[in-house]
mmCIF file of C-alpha atoms and ligand atoms in Angstrom:
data_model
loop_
_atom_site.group_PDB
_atom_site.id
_atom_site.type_symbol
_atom_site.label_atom_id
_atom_site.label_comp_id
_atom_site.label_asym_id
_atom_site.label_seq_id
_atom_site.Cartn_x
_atom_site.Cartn_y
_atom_site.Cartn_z
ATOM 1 C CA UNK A 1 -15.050 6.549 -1.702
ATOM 2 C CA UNK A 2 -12.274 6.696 -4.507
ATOM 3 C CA UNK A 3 -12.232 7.901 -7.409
ATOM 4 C CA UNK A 4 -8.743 8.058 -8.993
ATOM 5 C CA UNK A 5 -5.753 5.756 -8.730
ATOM 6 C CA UNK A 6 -2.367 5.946 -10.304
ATOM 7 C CA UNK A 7 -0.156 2.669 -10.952
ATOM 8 C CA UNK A 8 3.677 2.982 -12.328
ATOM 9 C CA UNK A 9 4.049 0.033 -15.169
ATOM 10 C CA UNK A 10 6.615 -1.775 -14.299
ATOM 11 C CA UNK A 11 10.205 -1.779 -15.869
ATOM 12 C CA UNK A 12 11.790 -4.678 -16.929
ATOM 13 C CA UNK A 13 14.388 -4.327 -14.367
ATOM 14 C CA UNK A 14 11.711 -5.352 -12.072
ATOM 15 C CA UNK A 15 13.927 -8.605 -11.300
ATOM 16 C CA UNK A 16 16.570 -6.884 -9.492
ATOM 17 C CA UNK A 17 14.348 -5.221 -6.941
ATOM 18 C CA UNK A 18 14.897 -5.622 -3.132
ATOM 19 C CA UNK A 19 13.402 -8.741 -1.643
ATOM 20 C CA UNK A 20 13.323 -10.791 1.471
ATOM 21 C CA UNK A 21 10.903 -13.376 0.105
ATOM 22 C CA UNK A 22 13.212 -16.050 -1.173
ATOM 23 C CA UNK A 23 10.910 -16.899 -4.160
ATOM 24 C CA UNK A 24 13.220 -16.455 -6.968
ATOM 25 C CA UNK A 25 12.823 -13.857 -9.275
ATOM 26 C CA UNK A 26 9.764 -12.631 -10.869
ATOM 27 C CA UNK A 27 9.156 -13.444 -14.498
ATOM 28 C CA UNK A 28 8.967 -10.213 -15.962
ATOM 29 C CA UNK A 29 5.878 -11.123 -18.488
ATOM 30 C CA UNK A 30 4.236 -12.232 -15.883
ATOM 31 C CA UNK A 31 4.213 -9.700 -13.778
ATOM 32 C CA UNK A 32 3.203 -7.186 -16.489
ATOM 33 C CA UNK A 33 -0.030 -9.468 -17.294
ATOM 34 C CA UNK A 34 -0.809 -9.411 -13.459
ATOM 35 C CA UNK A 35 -0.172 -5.530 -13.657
ATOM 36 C CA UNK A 36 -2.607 -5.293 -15.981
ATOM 37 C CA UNK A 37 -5.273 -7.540 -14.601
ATOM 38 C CA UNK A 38 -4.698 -5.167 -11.705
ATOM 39 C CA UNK A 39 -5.587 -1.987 -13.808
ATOM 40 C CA UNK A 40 -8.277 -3.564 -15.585
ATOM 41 C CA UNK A 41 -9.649 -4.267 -11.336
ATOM 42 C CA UNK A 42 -9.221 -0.998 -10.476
ATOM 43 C CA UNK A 43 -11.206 0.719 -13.817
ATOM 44 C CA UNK A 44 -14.229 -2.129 -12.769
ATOM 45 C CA UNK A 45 -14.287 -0.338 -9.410
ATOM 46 C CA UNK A 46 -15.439 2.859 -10.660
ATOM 47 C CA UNK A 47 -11.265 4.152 -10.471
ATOM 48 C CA UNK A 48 -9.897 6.695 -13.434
ATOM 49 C CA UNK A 49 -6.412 5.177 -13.495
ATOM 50 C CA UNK A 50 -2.705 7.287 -13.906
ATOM 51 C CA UNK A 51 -0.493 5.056 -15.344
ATOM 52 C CA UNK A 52 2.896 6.116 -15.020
ATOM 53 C CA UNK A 53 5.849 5.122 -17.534
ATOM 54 C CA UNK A 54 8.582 2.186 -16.445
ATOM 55 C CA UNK A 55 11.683 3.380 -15.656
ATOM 56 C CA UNK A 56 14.299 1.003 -15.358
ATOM 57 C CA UNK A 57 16.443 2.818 -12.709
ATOM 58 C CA UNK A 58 14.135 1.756 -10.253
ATOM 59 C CA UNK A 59 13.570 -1.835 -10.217
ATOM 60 C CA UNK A 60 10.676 -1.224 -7.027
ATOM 61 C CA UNK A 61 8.923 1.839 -8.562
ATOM 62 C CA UNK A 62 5.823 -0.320 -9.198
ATOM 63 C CA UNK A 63 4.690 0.241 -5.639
ATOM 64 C CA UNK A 64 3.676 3.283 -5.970
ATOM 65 C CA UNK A 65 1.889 3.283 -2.720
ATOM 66 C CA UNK A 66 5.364 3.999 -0.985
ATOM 67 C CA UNK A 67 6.016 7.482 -2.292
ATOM 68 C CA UNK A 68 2.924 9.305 -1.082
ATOM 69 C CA UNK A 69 0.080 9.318 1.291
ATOM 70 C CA UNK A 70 -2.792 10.760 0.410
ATOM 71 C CA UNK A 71 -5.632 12.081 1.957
ATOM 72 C CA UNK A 72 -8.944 14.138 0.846
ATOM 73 C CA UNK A 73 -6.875 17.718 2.776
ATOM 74 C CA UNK A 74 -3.813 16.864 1.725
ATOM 75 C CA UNK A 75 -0.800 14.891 0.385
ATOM 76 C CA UNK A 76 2.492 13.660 2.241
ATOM 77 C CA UNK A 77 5.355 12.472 0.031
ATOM 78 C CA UNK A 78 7.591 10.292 1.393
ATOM 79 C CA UNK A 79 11.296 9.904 1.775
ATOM 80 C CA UNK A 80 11.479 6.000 1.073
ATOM 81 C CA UNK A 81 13.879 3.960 3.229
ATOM 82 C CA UNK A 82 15.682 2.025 0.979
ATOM 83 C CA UNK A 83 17.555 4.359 -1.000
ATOM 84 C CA UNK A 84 17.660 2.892 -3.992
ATOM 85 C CA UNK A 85 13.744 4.165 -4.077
ATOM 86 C CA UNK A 86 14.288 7.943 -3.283
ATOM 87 C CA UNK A 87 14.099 8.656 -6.967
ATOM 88 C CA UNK A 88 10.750 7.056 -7.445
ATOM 89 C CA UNK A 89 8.782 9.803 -5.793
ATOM 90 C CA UNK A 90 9.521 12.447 -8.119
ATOM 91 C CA UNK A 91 7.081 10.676 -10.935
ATOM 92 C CA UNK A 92 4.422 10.363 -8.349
ATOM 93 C CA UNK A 93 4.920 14.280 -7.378
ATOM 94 C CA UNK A 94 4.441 15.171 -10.966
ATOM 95 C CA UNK A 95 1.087 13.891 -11.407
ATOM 96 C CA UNK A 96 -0.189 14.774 -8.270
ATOM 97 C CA UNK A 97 0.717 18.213 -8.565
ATOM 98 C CA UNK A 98 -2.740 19.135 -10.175
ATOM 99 C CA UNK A 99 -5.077 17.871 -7.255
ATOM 100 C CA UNK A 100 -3.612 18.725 -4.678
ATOM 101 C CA UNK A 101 -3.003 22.699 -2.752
ATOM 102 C CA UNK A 102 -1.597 21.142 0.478
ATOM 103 C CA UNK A 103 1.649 19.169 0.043
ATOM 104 C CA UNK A 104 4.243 18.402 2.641
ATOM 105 C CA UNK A 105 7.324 16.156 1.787
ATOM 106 C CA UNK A 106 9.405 13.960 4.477
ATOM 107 C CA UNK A 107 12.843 15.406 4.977
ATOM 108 C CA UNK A 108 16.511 13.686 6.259
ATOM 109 C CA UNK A 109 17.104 12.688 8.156
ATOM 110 C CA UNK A 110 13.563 11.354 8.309
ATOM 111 C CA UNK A 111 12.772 8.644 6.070
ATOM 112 C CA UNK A 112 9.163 6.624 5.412
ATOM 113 C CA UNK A 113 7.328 4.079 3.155
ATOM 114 C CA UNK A 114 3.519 4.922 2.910
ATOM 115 C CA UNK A 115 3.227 1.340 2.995
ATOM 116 C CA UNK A 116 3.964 1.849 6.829
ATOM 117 C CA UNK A 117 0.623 4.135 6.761
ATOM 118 C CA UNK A 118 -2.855 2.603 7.417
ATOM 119 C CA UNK A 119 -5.091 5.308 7.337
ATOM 120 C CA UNK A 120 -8.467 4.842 9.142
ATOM 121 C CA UNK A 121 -10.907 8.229 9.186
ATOM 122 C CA UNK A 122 -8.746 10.869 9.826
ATOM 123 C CA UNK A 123 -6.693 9.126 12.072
ATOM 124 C CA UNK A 124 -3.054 7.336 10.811
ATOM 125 C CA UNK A 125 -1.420 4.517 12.107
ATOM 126 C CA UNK A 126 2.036 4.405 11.473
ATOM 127 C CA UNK A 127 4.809 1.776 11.628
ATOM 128 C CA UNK A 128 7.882 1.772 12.905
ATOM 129 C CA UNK A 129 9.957 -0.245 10.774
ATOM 130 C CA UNK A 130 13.217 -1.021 8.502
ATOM 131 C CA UNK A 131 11.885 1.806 6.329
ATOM 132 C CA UNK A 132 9.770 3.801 8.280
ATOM 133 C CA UNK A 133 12.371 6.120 11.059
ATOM 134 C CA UNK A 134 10.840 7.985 14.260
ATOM 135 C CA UNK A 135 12.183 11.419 12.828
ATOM 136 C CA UNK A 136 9.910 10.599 9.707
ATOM 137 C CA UNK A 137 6.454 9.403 11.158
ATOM 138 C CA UNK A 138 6.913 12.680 13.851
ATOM 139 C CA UNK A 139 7.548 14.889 10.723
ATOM 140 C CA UNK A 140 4.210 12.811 9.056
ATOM 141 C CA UNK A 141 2.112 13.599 11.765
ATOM 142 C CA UNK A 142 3.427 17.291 12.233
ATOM 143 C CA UNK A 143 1.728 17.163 8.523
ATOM 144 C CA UNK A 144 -1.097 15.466 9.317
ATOM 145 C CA UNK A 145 -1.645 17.461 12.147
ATOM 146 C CA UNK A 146 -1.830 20.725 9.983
ATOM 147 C CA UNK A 147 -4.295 19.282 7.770
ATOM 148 C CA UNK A 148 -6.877 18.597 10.495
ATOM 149 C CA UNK A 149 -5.710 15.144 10.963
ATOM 150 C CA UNK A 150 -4.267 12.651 13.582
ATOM 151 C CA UNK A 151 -1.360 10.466 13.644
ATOM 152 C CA UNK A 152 0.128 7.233 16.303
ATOM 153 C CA UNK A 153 2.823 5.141 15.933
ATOM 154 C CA UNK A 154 3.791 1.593 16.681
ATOM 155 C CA UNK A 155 6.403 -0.608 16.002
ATOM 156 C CA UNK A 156 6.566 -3.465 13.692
ATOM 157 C CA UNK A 157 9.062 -6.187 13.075
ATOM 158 C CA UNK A 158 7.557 -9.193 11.012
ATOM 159 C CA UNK A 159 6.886 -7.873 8.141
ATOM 160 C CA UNK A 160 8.605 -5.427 5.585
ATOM 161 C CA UNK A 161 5.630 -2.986 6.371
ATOM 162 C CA UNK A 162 2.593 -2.013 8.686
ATOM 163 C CA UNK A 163 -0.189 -3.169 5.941
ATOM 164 C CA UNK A 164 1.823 -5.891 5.127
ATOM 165 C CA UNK A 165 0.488 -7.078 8.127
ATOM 166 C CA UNK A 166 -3.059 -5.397 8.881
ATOM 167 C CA UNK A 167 -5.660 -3.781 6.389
ATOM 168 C CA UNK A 168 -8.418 -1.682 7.459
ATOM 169 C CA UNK A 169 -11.734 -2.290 5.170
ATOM 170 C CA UNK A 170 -14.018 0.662 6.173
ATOM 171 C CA UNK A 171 -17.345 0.430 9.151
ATOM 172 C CA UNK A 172 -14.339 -0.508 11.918
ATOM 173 C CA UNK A 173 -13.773 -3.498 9.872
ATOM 174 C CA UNK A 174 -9.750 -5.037 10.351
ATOM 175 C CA UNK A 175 -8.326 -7.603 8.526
ATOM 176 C CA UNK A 176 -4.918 -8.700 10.854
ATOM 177 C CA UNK A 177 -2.571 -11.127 10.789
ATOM 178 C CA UNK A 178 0.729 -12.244 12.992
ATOM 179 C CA UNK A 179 2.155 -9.816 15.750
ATOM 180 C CA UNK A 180 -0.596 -7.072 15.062
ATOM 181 C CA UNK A 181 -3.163 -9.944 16.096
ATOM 182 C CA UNK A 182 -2.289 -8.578 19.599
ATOM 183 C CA UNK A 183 -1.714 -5.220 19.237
ATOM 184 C CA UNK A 184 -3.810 -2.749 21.815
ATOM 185 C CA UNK A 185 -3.929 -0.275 19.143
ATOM 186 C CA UNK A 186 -6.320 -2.539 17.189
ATOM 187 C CA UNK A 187 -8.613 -3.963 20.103
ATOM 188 C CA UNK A 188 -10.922 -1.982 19.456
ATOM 189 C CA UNK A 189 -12.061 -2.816 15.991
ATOM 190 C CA UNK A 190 -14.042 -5.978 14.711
ATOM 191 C CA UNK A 191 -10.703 -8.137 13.985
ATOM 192 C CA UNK A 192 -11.001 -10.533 10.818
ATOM 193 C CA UNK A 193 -7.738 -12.369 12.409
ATOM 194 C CA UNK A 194 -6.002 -14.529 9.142
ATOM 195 C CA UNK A 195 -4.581 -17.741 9.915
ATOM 196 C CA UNK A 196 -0.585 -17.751 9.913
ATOM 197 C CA UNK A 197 -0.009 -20.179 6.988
ATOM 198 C CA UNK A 198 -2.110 -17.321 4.752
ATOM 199 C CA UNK A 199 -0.724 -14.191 6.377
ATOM 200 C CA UNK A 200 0.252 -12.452 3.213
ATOM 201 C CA UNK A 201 -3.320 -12.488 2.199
ATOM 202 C CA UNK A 202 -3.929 -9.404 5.174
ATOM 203 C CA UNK A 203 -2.329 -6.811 2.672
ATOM 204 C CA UNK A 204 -5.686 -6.838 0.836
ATOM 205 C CA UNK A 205 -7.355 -3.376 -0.264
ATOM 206 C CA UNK A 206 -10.625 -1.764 0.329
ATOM 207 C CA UNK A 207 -12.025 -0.077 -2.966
ATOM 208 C CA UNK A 208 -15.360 1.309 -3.276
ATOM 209 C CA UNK A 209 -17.057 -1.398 -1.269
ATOM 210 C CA UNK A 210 -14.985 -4.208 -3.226
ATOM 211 C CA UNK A 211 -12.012 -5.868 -1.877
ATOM 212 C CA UNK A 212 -8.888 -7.362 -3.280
ATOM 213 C CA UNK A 213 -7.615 -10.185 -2.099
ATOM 214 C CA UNK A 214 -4.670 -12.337 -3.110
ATOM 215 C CA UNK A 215 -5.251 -15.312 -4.987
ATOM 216 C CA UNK A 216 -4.540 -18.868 -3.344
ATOM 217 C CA UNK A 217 -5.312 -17.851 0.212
ATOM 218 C CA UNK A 218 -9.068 -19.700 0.506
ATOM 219 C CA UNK A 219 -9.525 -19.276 4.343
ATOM 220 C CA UNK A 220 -8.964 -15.531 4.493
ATOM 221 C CA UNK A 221 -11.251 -15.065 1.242
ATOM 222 C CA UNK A 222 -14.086 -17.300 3.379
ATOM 223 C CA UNK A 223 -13.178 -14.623 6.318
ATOM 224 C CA UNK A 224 -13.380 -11.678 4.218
ATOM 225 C CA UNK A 225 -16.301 -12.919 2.531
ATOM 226 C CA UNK A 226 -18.603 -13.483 5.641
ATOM 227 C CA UNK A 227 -18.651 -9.115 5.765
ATOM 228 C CA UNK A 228 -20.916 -9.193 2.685
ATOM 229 C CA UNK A 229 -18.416 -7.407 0.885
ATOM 230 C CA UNK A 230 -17.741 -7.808 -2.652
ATOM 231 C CA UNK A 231 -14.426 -10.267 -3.219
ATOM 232 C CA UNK A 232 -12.090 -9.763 -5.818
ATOM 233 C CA UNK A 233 -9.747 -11.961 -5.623
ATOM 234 C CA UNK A 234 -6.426 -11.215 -7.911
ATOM 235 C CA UNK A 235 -2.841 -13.129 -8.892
ATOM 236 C CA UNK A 236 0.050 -11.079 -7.605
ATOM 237 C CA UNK A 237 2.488 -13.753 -7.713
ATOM 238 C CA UNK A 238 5.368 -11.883 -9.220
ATOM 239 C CA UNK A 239 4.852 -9.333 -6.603
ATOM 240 C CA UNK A 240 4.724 -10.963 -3.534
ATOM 241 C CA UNK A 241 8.397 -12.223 -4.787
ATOM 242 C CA UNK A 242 9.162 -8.597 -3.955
ATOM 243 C CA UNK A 243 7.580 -8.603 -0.829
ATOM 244 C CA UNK A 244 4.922 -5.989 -2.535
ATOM 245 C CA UNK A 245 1.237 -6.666 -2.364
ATOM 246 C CA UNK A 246 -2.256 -5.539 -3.147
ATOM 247 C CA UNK A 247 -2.173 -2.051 -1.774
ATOM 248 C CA UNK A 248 1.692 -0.909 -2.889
ATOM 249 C CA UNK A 249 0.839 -1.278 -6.674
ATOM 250 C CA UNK A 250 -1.391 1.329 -6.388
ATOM 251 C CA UNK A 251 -2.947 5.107 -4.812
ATOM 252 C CA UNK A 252 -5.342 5.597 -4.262
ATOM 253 C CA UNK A 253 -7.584 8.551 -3.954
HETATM 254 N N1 LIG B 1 10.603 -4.687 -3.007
HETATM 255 C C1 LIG B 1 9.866 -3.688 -2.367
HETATM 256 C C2 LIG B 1 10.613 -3.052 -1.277
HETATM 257 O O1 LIG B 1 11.466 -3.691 -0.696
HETATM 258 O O2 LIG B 1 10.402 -1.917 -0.966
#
């Protein structure tokens, strides 16, 4: 269970941040309303919520996810990939400071987004990607590895990140979409396989026995449904324009 989260509110510059999506750009009002709705979802799952101050150097820094992973032993910050996000981790750091004895950082010339990191029991799965190098997952699980944990790796190439792609929802539950669909990693867990057309709907988040879910994807919410979980289903328009989802606007922990 969780019970804190922190969220970074994001800056205006928000419209300049990097994105493969070909939406157009996000309305900035918009996407603060959405951020909100999103706090508001988080405090109605039982989460205290960190909000963090805009600041418009870093036009991604709303995804918090990507600058740290952490876990009930310890806390990993990252070393994003795109390096116009280095600077966001140092906010994240600041806060997290207080809860946490056991902190290892990512070092060049490794480089990771958390967003690469699914994290199921005290194992981590971690993708290989645009953002996420082999130096920096092998330095992740070196981490991992001193805090009692494990760590694997696979590749990914569809998506901007691992849980872009797959989401793990607690009891061996997996919601997966695209190439992960056929991954051996993930054979072994009950598969809740989204359709293609509503892939973007498999970055969805398990809080507390809730789960977030896009809005506008009404097959995978049917899917999701059917585990007697509790659906909450949420607008993040302006961020999927980003290629950011459900799980990067937030940590939690
Ligand atoms: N726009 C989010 C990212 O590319 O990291």
């Amino acid at each position: 269970m969780f019970s804190m989260a922190i969220v970074r509110t994001p800056a205006k510059s928000l419209v300049d941040g990097i994105t493969t999506a070909g939406l157009g750009k996000p309305d900035y009002d918009l996407a603060l309303e959405q951020h909100r709705d999103y706090i508001r979802t988080l405090e109605a799952c039982d989460l205290s919520v960190i909000i963090l101050d805009a600041d418009e150097r870093y036009p991604d820094a709303q995804f918090v996810e990507d600058a740290a992973l952490l876990l009930p032993r310890g806390a990993i910050f990252t070393r994003p990939g795109a390096e116009s996000r280095r600077g966001e981790v140092a906010a994240v750091r600041s806060v997290l400071d207080d809860f946490y004895d056991q902190i290892d950082t990512v070092k060049a010339p490794g480089s990771a987004d958390a967003g690469d990191i699914m994290v199921v029991g005290d194992h981590c799965y971690i993708g290989l990607s645009e953002r996420t190098n082999h130096e920096g997952a092998s330095q992740i699980i070196s981490a991992l590895e001193s805090h009692g944990y494990t760590g694997s790796t696979l590749s990914i190439s569809e998506a901007l990140h691992l849980k872009s792609s797959v989401s793990y929802l607690e009891n061996n539950r997996l919601v997966v979409s695209g190439e992960l669909c056929d991954a051996v990693e993930f054979s072994g867990f009950d598969q809740i396989r989204l359709d293609q057309s509503e892939r973007y709907a498999a970055n969805c988040v398990w809080i507390n026995d809730r789960v977030l879910v896009a809005r506008g994807y009404p097959k995978s919410i049917e899917k999701i449904g059917a585990t007697g979980l509790e659906i909450i289903e949420l607008d993040v328009s302006e961020f999927c324009k980003l290629d950011g989802g459900l799980s990067c606007l937030s940590l939690r922990f």
